JSON list of C-alpha atoms in Angstrom, two decimals:
[
{"chain": "A", "resi": 1, "resn": "MET", "atom": "CA", "xyz": [-56.89, 19.51, -14.62]},
{"chain": "A", "resi": 2, "resn": "ARG", "atom": "CA", "xyz": [-60.45, 20.68, -15.17]},
{"chain": "A", "resi": 3, "resn": "MET", "atom": "CA", "xyz": [-60.99, 23.16, -17.99]},
{"chain": "A", "resi": 4, "resn": "GLU", "atom": "CA", "xyz": [-64.54, 24.51, -18.11]},
{"chain": "A", "resi": 5, "resn": "GLU", "atom": "CA", "xyz": [-66.39, 24.08, -21.41]},
{"chain": "A", "resi": 6, "resn": "TYR", "atom": "CA", "xyz": [-63.52, 22.04, -22.88]},
{"chain": "A", "resi": 7, "resn": "HIS", "atom": "CA", "xyz": [-62.37, 18.40, -22.94]},
{"chain": "A", "resi": 8, "resn": "THR", "atom": "CA", "xyz": [-62.11, 18.12, -19.15]},
{"chain": "A", "resi": 9, "resn": "HIS", "atom": "CA", "xyz": [-65.25, 20.03, -18.19]},
{"chain": "A", "resi": 10, "resn": "TYR", "atom": "CA", "xyz": [-66.80, 16.97, -16.50]},
{"chain": "A", "resi": 11, "resn": "LEU", "atom": "CA", "xyz": [-64.22, 16.29, -13.77]},
{"chain": "A", "resi": 12, "resn": "GLY", "atom": "CA", "xyz": [-65.05, 16.22, -10.12]},
{"chain": "A", "resi": 13, "resn": "LYS", "atom": "CA", "xyz": [-66.16, 14.37, -7.06]},
{"chain": "A", "resi": 14, "resn": "THR", "atom": "CA", "xyz": [-69.43, 13.15, -5.63]},
{"chain": "A", "resi": 15, "resn": "ARG", "atom": "CA", "xyz": [-70.76, 13.91, -2.17]},
{"chain": "A", "resi": 16, "resn": "ASP", "atom": "CA", "xyz": [-69.38, 10.55, -0.98]},
{"chain": "A", "resi": 17, "resn": "ASP", "atom": "CA", "xyz": [-65.89, 11.46, -2.32]},
{"chain": "A", "resi": 18, "resn": "LYS", "atom": "CA", "xyz": [-65.91, 9.24, -5.39]},
{"chain": "A", "resi": 19, "resn": "LEU", "atom": "CA", "xyz": [-64.17, 10.81, -8.38]},
{"chain": "A", "resi": 20, "resn": "PHE", "atom": "CA", "xyz": [-65.49, 11.03, -11.92]},
{"chain": "A", "resi": 21, "resn": "PHE", "atom": "CA", "xyz": [-64.27, 11.93, -15.41]},
{"chain": "A", "resi": 22, "resn": "GLY", "atom": "CA", "xyz": [-66.83, 12.47, -18.15]},
{"chain": "A", "resi": 23, "resn": "SER", "atom": "CA", "xyz": [-65.71, 12.22, -21.76]},
{"chain": "A", "resi": 24, "resn": "VAL", "atom": "CA", "xyz": [-67.70, 13.18, -24.84]},
{"chain": "A", "resi": 25, "resn": "THR", "atom": "CA", "xyz": [-66.00, 11.48, -27.75]},
{"chain": "A", "resi": 26, "resn": "PHE", "atom": "CA", "xyz": [-66.43, 9.28, -30.81]},
{"chain": "A", "resi": 27, "resn": "ALA", "atom": "CA", "xyz": [-65.20, 5.97, -32.16]},
{"chain": "A", "resi": 28, "resn": "HIS", "atom": "CA", "xyz": [-65.46, 3.87, -35.26]},
{"chain": "A", "resi": 29, "resn": "LYS", "atom": "CA", "xyz": [-66.91, 0.37, -35.01]},
{"chain": "A", "resi": 30, "resn": "LYS", "atom": "CA", "xyz": [-64.39, -0.78, -37.61]},
{"chain": "A", "resi": 31, "resn": "PRO", "atom": "CA", "xyz": [-60.70, 0.21, -37.69]},
{"chain": "A", "resi": 32, "resn": "ILE", "atom": "CA", "xyz": [-60.53, 3.56, -39.46]},
{"chain": "A", "resi": 33, "resn": "ARG", "atom": "CA", "xyz": [-57.58, 2.42, -41.59]},
{"chain": "A", "resi": 34, "resn": "GLU", "atom": "CA", "xyz": [-59.92, -0.18, -43.13]},
{"chain": "A", "resi": 35, "resn": "LEU", "atom": "CA", "xyz": [-62.58, 2.40, -44.03]},
{"chain": "A", "resi": 36, "resn": "THR", "atom": "CA", "xyz": [-62.85, 4.52, -47.12]},
{"chain": "A", "resi": 37, "resn": "PRO", "atom": "CA", "xyz": [-63.63, 8.21, -46.50]},
{"chain": "A", "resi": 38, "resn": "GLU", "atom": "CA", "xyz": [-67.19, 7.52, -47.65]},
{"chain": "A", "resi": 39, "resn": "GLU", "atom": "CA", "xyz": [-67.62, 4.73, -45.04]},
{"chain": "A", "resi": 40, "resn": "ARG", "atom": "CA", "xyz": [-66.31, 6.67, -42.04]},
{"chain": "A", "resi": 41, "resn": "ASN", "atom": "CA", "xyz": [-69.64, 8.26, -41.07]},
{"chain": "A", "resi": 42, "resn": "LYS", "atom": "CA", "xyz": [-71.45, 4.95, -41.48]},
{"chain": "A", "resi": 43, "resn": "TYR", "atom": "CA", "xyz": [-69.25, 3.30, -38.81]},
{"chain": "A", "resi": 44, "resn": "ARG", "atom": "CA", "xyz": [-68.80, 6.34, -36.52]},
{"chain": "A", "resi": 45, "resn": "ILE", "atom": "CA", "xyz": [-70.61, 6.44, -33.19]},
{"chain": "A", "resi": 46, "resn": "GLU", "atom": "CA", "xyz": [-70.79, 9.27, -30.68]},
{"chain": "A", "resi": 47, "resn": "LEU", "atom": "CA", "xyz": [-70.19, 8.43, -27.02]},
{"chain": "A", "resi": 48, "resn": "ALA", "atom": "CA", "xyz": [-70.75, 9.97, -23.62]},
{"chain": "A", "resi": 49, "resn": "ILE", "atom": "CA", "xyz": [-68.66, 8.00, -21.12]},
{"chain": "A", "resi": 50, "resn": "LEU", "atom": "CA", "xyz": [-68.62, 8.63, -17.38]},
{"chain": "A", "resi": 51, "resn": "TYR", "atom": "CA", "xyz": [-65.65, 6.97, -15.69]},
{"chain": "A", "resi": 52, "resn": "LEU", "atom": "CA", "xyz": [-65.93, 6.50, -11.93]},
{"chain": "A", "resi": 53, "resn": "PHE", "atom": "CA", "xyz": [-63.09, 6.09, -9.43]},
{"chain": "A", "resi": 54, "resn": "ASP", "atom": "CA", "xyz": [-62.81, 5.52, -5.70]},
{"chain": "A", "resi": 55, "resn": "LYS", "atom": "CA", "xyz": [-61.60, 8.38, -3.49]},
{"chain": "A", "resi": 56, "resn": "ASN", "atom": "CA", "xyz": [-57.98, 7.29, -4.11]},
{"chain": "A", "resi": 57, "resn": "GLY", "atom": "CA", "xyz": [-58.32, 7.54, -7.89]},
{"chain": "A", "resi": 58, "resn": "LYS", "atom": "CA", "xyz": [-58.54, 3.82, -8.67]},
{"chain": "A", "resi": 59, "resn": "PHE", "atom": "CA", "xyz": [-60.92, 3.05, -11.54]},
{"chain": "A", "resi": 60, "resn": "SER", "atom": "CA", "xyz": [-64.10, 1.31, -10.35]},
{"chain": "A", "resi": 61, "resn": "GLU", "atom": "CA", "xyz": [-66.79, 1.43, -13.05]},
{"chain": "A", "resi": 62, "resn": "TYR", "atom": "CA", "xyz": [-68.23, 3.29, -16.00]},
{"chain": "A", "resi": 63, "resn": "LYS", "atom": "CA", "xyz": [-71.57, 4.37, -17.41]},
{"chain": "A", "resi": 64, "resn": "TYR", "atom": "CA", "xyz": [-72.08, 5.33, -21.00]},
{"chain": "A", "resi": 65, "resn": "TRP", "atom": "CA", "xyz": [-74.45, 6.29, -23.78]},
{"chain": "A", "resi": 66, "resn": "SER", "atom": "CA", "xyz": [-73.83, 5.91, -27.50]},
{"chain": "A", "resi": 67, "resn": "THR", "atom": "CA", "xyz": [-75.62, 6.66, -30.74]},
{"chain": "A", "resi": 68, "resn": "GLU", "atom": "CA", "xyz": [-75.38, 2.92, -31.40]},
{"chain": "A", "resi": 69, "resn": "LYS", "atom": "CA", "xyz": [-77.57, 2.26, -28.34]},
{"chain": "A", "resi": 70, "resn": "ASP", "atom": "CA", "xyz": [-79.93, 5.17, -28.92]},
{"chain": "A", "resi": 71, "resn": "SER", "atom": "CA", "xyz": [-79.98, 6.88, -32.31]},
{"chain": "A", "resi": 72, "resn": "GLU", "atom": "CA", "xyz": [-83.04, 9.01, -31.43]},
{"chain": "A", "resi": 73, "resn": "THR", "atom": "CA", "xyz": [-81.20, 11.47, -29.19]},
{"chain": "A", "resi": 74, "resn": "GLN", "atom": "CA", "xyz": [-79.49, 14.24, -31.08]},
{"chain": "A", "resi": 75, "resn": "SER", "atom": "CA", "xyz": [-77.06, 15.58, -28.49]},
{"chain": "A", "resi": 76, "resn": "VAL", "atom": "CA", "xyz": [-74.26, 13.55, -26.94]},
{"chain": "A", "resi": 77, "resn": "TRP", "atom": "CA", "xyz": [-73.70, 16.57, -24.65]},
{"chain": "A", "resi": 78, "resn": "GLU", "atom": "CA", "xyz": [-77.25, 16.28, -23.27]},
{"chain": "A", "resi": 79, "resn": "GLU", "atom": "CA", "xyz": [-76.61, 12.61, -22.57]},
{"chain": "A", "resi": 80, "resn": "MET", "atom": "CA", "xyz": [-73.41, 13.46, -20.69]},
{"chain": "A", "resi": 81, "resn": "GLU", "atom": "CA", "xyz": [-75.33, 15.97, -18.59]},
{"chain": "A", "resi": 82, "resn": "LYS", "atom": "CA", "xyz": [-77.83, 13.20, -17.73]},
{"chain": "A", "resi": 83, "resn": "LEU", "atom": "CA", "xyz": [-75.06, 10.80, -16.69]},
{"chain": "A", "resi": 84, "resn": "VAL", "atom": "CA", "xyz": [-73.49, 13.40, -14.41]},
{"chain": "A", "resi": 85, "resn": "ALA", "atom": "CA", "xyz": [-76.90, 14.39, -12.99]},
{"chain": "A", "resi": 86, "resn": "GLU", "atom": "CA", "xyz": [-77.46, 10.75, -11.96]},
{"chain": "A", "resi": 87, "resn": "LEU", "atom": "CA", "xyz": [-74.53, 11.17, -9.54]},
{"chain": "A", "resi": 88, "resn": "ARG", "atom": "CA", "xyz": [-76.67, 13.76, -7.73]},
{"chain": "A", "resi": 89, "resn": "GLN", "atom": "CA", "xyz": [-74.65, 16.30, -5.78]},
{"chain": "A", "resi": 90, "resn": "VAL", "atom": "CA", "xyz": [-71.28, 16.80, -7.44]},
{"chain": "A", "resi": 91, "resn": "THR", "atom": "CA", "xyz": [-68.45, 19.28, -7.20]},
{"chain": "A", "resi": 92, "resn": "LEU", "atom": "CA", "xyz": [-66.68, 20.06, -10.46]},
{"chain": "A", "resi": 93, "resn": "CYS", "atom": "CA", "xyz": [-62.95, 20.19, -9.66]},
{"chain": "A", "resi": 94, "resn": "ASN", "atom": "CA", "xyz": [-59.51, 18.87, -10.52]},
{"chain": "A", "resi": 95, "resn": "ILE", "atom": "CA", "xyz": [-58.98, 15.18, -9.80]},
{"chain": "A", "resi": 96, "resn": "GLU", "atom": "CA", "xyz": [-56.05, 12.77, -9.73]},
{"chain": "A", "resi": 97, "resn": "VAL", "atom": "CA", "xyz": [-56.62, 9.23, -10.99]},
{"chain": "A", "resi": 98, "resn": "GLU", "atom": "CA", "xyz": [-54.65, 6.15, -12.01]},
{"chain": "A", "resi": 99, "resn": "THR", "atom": "CA", "xyz": [-54.32, 4.95, -15.58]},
{"chain": "A", "resi": 100, "resn": "PHE", "atom": "CA", "xyz": [-56.75, 2.25, -16.71]},
{"chain": "A", "resi": 101, "resn": "GLU", "atom": "CA", "xyz": [-57.88, 0.46, -19.84]},
{"chain": "A", "resi": 102, "resn": "ILE", "atom": "CA", "xyz": [-61.30, -1.06, -20.48]},
{"chain": "A", "resi": 103, "resn": "ASN", "atom": "CA", "xyz": [-63.31, -2.31, -23.42]},
{"chain": "A", "resi": 104, "resn": "ILE", "atom": "CA", "xyz": [-66.80, -0.93, -24.10]},
{"chain": "A", "resi": 105, "resn": "ASP", "atom": "CA", "xyz": [-68.64, -2.80, -26.84]},
{"chain": "A", "resi": 106, "resn": "GLY", "atom": "CA", "xyz": [-65.39, -3.66, -28.60]},
{"chain": "A", "resi": 107, "resn": "ILE", "atom": "CA", "xyz": [-63.91, -0.16, -28.25]},
{"chain": "A", "resi": 108, "resn": "LYS", "atom": "CA", "xyz": [-60.68, 0.47, -26.33]},
{"chain": "A", "resi": 109, "resn": "CYS", "atom": "CA", "xyz": [-61.31, 3.17, -23.70]},
{"chain": "A", "resi": 110, "resn": "GLY", "atom": "CA", "xyz": [-59.46, 4.72, -20.79]},
{"chain": "A", "resi": 111, "resn": "LEU", "atom": "CA", "xyz": [-56.41, 6.69, -19.77]},
{"chain": "A", "resi": 112, "resn": "ILE", "atom": "CA", "xyz": [-53.77, 4.56, -21.42]},
{"chain": "A", "resi": 113, "resn": "PRO", "atom": "CA", "xyz": [-49.98, 4.94, -21.16]},
{"chain": "A", "resi": 114, "resn": "ASN", "atom": "CA", "xyz": [-48.16, 5.37, -24.47]},
{"chain": "A", "resi": 115, "resn": "GLU", "atom": "CA", "xyz": [-44.56, 4.29, -23.90]},
{"chain": "A", "resi": 116, "resn": "GLU", "atom": "CA", "xyz": [-43.43, 5.45, -27.35]},
{"chain": "A", "resi": 117, "resn": "SER", "atom": "CA", "xyz": [-44.43, 9.08, -26.82]},
{"chain": "A", "resi": 118, "resn": "VAL", "atom": "CA", "xyz": [-44.10, 8.98, -23.00]},
{"chain": "A", "resi": 119, "resn": "SER", "atom": "CA", "xyz": [-47.66, 10.18, -22.56]},
{"chain": "A", "resi": 120, "resn": "ILE", "atom": "CA", "xyz": [-51.01, 9.07, -21.21]},
{"chain": "A", "resi": 121, "resn": "ASP", "atom": "CA", "xyz": [-53.73, 9.28, -23.83]},
{"chain": "A", "resi": 122, "resn": "LEU", "atom": "CA", "xyz": [-57.50, 9.37, -23.42]},
{"chain": "A", "resi": 123, "resn": "PHE", "atom": "CA", "xyz": [-59.19, 6.77, -25.60]},
{"chain": "A", "resi": 124, "resn": "PRO", "atom": "CA", "xyz": [-61.21, 6.35, -27.71]},
{"chain": "A", "resi": 125, "resn": "SER", "atom": "CA", "xyz": [-60.24, 8.79, -30.44]},
{"chain": "A", "resi": 126, "resn": "ASN", "atom": "CA", "xyz": [-57.04, 9.82, -28.65]},
{"chain": "A", "resi": 127, "resn": "THR", "atom": "CA", "xyz": [-58.58, 13.25, -28.07]},
{"chain": "A", "resi": 128, "resn": "ILE", "atom": "CA", "xyz": [-56.23, 14.45, -25.35]},
{"chain": "A", "resi": 129, "resn": "SER", "atom": "CA", "xyz": [-52.75, 13.53, -24.19]},
{"chain": "A", "resi": 130, "resn": "PHE", "atom": "CA", "xyz": [-51.12, 14.10, -20.82]},
{"chain": "A", "resi": 131, "resn": "GLN", "atom": "CA", "xyz": [-47.34, 14.51, -20.67]},
{"chain": "A", "resi": 132, "resn": "GLU", "atom": "CA", "xyz": [-44.58, 15.41, -18.25]},
{"chain": "A", "resi": 133, "resn": "PRO", "atom": "CA", "xyz": [-44.48, 17.15, -15.81]},
{"chain": "A", "resi": 134, "resn": "TRP", "atom": "CA", "xyz": [-47.77, 15.25, -15.08]},
{"chain": "A", "resi": 135, "resn": "ASP", "atom": "CA", "xyz": [-49.45, 18.32, -13.61]},
{"chain": "A", "resi": 136, "resn": "GLY", "atom": "CA", "xyz": [-52.84, 17.82, -15.28]},
{"chain": "A", "resi": 137, "resn": "GLU", "atom": "CA", "xyz": [-52.25, 20.00, -18.32]},
{"chain": "A", "resi": 138, "resn": "TYR", "atom": "CA", "xyz": [-53.01, 18.25, -21.57]},
{"chain": "A", "resi": 139, "resn": "TYR", "atom": "CA", "xyz": [-52.56, 18.55, -25.30]},
{"chain": "A", "resi": 140, "resn": "THR", "atom": "CA", "xyz": [-55.19, 18.10, -28.01]}
]
C-alpha cells in the first residue's frame, strides 16, 4: 500500500506496466552485533534501492545507489528520485508483488518472509513489516 511521503512513497508502475518499489534505507557492512557503538557510523551505508517487477509482480531486477559507491552525494532521497526518473513515465500507486530475496554487495535485501513472526519484512534494516490480513498495511 502506497503511503505518500513515507516508507512506501515510491510504489507504482511504468508506462509498460512493470511494477516498482523504491526503498531508501541503510545497512552496515559488518554485522551490527559485532560493532561497538563508536564503530556503527564507520560501517553504515545509506542506500536507495529500486526493485523492479514484471506486470504480475514477479521480481525481475534492481538498480541502486549507495554512499559506498558515491560518497560525494549528500542526499539518498535525491538519488532515489533519479532512479525513479530513469523509468520515465510512472504512475505512483499501490502494487502487489511476490516475496524475493537478493544480495547487493554482501547485503541481504528484499521482501523476505519471517516464519517466526508470520510476517514479510523489508530488508535491509528491517524497516517495515507486512502482516496478516496481507492487505498492504505495514508496521514500522
